[in-house]
mmCIF file of C-alpha atoms in Angstrom:
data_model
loop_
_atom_site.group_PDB
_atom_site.id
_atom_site.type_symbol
_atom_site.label_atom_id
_atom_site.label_comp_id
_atom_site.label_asym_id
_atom_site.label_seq_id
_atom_site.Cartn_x
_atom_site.Cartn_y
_atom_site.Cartn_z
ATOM 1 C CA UNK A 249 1.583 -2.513 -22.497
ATOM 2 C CA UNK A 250 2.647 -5.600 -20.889
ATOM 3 C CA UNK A 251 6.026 -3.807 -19.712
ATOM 4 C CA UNK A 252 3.846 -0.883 -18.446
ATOM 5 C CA UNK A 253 1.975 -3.638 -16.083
ATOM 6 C CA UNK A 254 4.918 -5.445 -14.858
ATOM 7 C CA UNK A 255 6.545 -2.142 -13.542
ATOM 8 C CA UNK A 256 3.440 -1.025 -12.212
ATOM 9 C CA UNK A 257 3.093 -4.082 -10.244
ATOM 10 C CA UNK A 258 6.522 -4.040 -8.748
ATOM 11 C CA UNK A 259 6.149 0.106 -8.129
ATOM 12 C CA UNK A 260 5.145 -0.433 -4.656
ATOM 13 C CA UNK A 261 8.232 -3.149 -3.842
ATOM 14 C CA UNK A 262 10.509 -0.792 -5.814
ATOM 15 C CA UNK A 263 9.704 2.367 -3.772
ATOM 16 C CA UNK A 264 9.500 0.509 -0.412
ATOM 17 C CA UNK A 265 12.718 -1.206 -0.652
ATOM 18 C CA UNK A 266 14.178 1.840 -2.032
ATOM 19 C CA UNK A 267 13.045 3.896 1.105
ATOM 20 C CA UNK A 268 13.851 0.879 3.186
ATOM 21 C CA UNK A 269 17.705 1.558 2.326
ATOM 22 C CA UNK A 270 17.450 5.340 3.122
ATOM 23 C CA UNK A 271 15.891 5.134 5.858
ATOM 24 C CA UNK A 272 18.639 2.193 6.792
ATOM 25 C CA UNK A 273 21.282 4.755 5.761
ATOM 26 C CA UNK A 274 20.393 7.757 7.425
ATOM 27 C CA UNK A 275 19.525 5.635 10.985
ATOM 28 C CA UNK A 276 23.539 4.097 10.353
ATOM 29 C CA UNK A 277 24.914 7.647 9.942
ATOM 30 C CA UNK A 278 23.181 8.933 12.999
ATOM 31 C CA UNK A 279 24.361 6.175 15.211
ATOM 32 C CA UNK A 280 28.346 6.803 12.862
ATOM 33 C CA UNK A 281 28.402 10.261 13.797
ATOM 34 C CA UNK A 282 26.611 10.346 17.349
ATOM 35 C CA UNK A 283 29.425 6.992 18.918
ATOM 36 C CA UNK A 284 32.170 8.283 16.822
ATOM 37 C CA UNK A 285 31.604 12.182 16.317
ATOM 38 C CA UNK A 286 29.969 12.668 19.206
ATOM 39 C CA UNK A 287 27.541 15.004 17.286
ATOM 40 C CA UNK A 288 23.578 14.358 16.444
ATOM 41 C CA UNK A 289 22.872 15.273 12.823
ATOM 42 C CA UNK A 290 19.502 17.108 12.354
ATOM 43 C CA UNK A 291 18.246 15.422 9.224
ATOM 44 C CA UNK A 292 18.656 11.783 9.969
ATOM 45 C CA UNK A 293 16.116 11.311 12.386
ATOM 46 C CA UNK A 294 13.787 13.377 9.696
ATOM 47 C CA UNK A 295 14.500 11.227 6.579
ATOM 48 C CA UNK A 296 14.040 7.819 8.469
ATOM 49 C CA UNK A 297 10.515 8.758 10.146
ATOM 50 C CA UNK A 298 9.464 10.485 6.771
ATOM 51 C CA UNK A 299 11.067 7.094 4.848
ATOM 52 C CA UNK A 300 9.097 4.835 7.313
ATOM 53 C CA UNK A 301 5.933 6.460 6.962
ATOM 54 C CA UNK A 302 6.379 5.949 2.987
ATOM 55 C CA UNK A 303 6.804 2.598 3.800
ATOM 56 C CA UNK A 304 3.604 2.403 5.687
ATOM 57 C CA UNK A 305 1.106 3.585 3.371
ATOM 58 C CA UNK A 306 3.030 2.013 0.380
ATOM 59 C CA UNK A 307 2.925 -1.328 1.855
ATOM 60 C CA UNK A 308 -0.656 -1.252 2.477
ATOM 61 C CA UNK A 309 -0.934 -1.318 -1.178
ATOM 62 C CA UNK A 310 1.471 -4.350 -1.325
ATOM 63 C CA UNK A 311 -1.192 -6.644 1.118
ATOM 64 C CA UNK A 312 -3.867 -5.526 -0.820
ATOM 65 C CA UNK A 313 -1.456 -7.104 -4.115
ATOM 66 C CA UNK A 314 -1.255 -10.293 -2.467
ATOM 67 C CA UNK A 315 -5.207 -10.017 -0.729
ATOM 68 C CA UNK A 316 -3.778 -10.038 2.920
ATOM 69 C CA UNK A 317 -5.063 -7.115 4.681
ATOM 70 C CA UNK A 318 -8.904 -7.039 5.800
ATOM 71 C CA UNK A 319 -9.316 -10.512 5.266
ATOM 72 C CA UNK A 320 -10.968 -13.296 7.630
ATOM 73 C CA UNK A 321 -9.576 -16.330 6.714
ATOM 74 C CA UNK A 322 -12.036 -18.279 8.802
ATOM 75 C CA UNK A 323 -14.515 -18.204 7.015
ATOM 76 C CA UNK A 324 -12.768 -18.710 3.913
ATOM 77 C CA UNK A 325 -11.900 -21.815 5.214
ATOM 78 C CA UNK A 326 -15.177 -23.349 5.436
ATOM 79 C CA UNK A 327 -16.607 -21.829 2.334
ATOM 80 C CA UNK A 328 -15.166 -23.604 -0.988
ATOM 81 C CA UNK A 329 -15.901 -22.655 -5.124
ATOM 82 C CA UNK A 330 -17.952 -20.005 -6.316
ATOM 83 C CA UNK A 331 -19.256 -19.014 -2.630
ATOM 84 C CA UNK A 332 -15.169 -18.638 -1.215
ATOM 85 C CA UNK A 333 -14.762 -16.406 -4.210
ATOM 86 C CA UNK A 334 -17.929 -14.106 -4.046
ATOM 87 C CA UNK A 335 -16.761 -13.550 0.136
ATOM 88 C CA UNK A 336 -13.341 -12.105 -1.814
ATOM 89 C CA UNK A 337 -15.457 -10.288 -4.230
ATOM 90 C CA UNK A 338 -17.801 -8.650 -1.213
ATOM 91 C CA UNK A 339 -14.233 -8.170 1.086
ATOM 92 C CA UNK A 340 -12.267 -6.787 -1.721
ATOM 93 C CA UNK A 341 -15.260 -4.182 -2.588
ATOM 94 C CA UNK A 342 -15.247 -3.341 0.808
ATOM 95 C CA UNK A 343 -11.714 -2.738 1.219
ATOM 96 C CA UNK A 344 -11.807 -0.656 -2.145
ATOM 97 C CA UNK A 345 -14.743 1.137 -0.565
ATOM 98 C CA UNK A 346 -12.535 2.235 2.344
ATOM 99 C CA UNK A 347 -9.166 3.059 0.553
ATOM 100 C CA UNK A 348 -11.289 5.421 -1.825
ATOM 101 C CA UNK A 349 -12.529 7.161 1.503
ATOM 102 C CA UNK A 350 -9.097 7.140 3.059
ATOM 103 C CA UNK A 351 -7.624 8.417 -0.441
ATOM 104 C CA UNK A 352 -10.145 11.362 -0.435
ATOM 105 C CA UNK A 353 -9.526 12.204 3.121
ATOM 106 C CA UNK A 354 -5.596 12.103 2.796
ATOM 107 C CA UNK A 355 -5.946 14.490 -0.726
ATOM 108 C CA UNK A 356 -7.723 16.790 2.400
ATOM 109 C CA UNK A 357 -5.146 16.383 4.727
ATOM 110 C CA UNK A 358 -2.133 16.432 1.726
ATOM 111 C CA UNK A 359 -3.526 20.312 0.527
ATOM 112 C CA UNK A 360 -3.981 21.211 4.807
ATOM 113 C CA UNK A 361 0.287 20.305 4.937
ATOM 114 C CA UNK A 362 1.031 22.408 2.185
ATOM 115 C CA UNK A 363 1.833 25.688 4.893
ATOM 116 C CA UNK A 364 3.538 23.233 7.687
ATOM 117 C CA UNK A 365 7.263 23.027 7.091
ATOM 118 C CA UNK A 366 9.331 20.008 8.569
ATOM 119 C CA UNK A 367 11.712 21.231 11.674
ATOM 120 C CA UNK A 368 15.053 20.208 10.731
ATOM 121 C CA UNK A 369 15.159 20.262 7.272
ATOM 122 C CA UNK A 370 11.916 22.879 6.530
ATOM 123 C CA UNK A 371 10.719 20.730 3.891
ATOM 124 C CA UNK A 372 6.927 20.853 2.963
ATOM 125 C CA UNK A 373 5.095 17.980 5.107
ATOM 126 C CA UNK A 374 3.039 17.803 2.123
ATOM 127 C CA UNK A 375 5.473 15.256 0.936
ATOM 128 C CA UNK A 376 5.025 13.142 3.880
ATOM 129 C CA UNK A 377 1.409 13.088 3.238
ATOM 130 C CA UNK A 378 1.661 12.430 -0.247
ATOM 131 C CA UNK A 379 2.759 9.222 0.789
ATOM 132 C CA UNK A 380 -0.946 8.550 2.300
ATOM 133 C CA UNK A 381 -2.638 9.744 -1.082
ATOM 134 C CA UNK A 382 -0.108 7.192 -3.083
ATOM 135 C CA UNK A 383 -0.569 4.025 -0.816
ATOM 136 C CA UNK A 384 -4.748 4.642 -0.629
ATOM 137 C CA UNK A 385 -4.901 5.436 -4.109
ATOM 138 C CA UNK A 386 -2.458 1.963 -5.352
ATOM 139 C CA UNK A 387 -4.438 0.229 -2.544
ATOM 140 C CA UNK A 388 -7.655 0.895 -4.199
ATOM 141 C CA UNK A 389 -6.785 0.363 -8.033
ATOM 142 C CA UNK A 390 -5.424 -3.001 -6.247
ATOM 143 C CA UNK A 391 -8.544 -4.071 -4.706
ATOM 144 C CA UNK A 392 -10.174 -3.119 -8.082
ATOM 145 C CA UNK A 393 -7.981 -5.585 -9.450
ATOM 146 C CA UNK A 394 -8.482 -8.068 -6.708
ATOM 147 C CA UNK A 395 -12.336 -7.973 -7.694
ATOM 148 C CA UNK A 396 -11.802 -8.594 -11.701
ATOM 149 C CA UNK A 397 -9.467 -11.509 -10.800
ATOM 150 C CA UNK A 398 -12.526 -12.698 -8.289
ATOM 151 C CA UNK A 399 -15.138 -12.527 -10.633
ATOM 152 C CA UNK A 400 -12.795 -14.130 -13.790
ATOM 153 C CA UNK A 401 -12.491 -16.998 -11.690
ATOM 154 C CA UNK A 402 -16.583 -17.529 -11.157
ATOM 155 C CA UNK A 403 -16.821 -17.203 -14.332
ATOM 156 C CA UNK A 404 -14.265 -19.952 -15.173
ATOM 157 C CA UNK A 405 -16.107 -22.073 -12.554
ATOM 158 C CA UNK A 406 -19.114 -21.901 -13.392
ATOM 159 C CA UNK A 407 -18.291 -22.774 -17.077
ATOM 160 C CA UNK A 408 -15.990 -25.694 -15.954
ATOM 161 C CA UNK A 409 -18.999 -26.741 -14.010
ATOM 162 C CA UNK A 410 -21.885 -26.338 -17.150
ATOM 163 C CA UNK A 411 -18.593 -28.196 -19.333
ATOM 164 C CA UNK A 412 -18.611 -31.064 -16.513
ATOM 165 C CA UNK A 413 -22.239 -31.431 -16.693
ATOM 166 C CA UNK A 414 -22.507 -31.799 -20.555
ATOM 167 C CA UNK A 415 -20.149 -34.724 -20.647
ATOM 168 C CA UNK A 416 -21.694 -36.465 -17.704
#
């Protein structure tokens, strides 16, 4: 179980480096064979737009890992203990809120692409989209997770405070 949730939480770094290279790759042989062939390929421009949109959504899910995105940090920075941590509960809910919204919406928009076929390389642009139902639906169960680690954390204040006042 334990290797199941380390993989899981390096999916989203594995994909997007992995589709960081590709898209890398196909942008070099573009520039290779338009300076030195003097030819355009079709494809490349394709694969690096389709591997950058990946990267888009998929990162998403990686700010939500490490609680960047949607996130006022000034007023975090006046509130300390229990109240700091419900404002990350309430932001994180929010944020989960939205992604669910955004992941029903893109499941819409992923079954409307089914019939559209890329123009270079007629792929389905369903697979493009799938990228939007992957990053909303990772960026929710992260925010989910985000809100469990929240509330474990007023609940180890508040005992460390009731624990302080007993010895005092």
């Amino acid at each position: 179980m334990k290797r199941f949730l380390k993989i899981f939480d390096s999916l989203e770094e594995i994909l997007a480096a992995s589709l960081f290279g590709v898209m890398c790759l196909s942008v070099l042989s573009q520039m290779f064979s338009r300076i030195f062939l003097n030819k355009a390929l079709l494809y490349s421009e394709e694969i690096s737009r389709f591997c950058y949109i990946w990267i888009v959504f998929l990162c998403i899910s990686l700010g939500e890992k490490t609680f960047d995105h949607f996130n006022v940090t000034v007023f975090l920075k006046f509130v300390k203990g229990v109240p700091n941590q419900l404002l990350c509960v309430l932001t994180s809910l929010i944020c989960c809120m939205i992604h669910i919204y955004l992941c029903y919406w893109s499941v819409q928009f992923f079954v409307f692409e089914k019939v559209v076929k890329s123009a270079a390389m007629e792929i389905p642009m369903s697979v493009v989209a799938a990228g939007m139902v992957l990053g909303f639906f990772l960026g929710s169960i992260r925010c989910i997770i985000n809100v469990a680690g929240h509330i474990r954390t007023i609940g180890s204040m508040e005992s460390g405070e009731k624990t302080e006042g007993k010895e005092a």
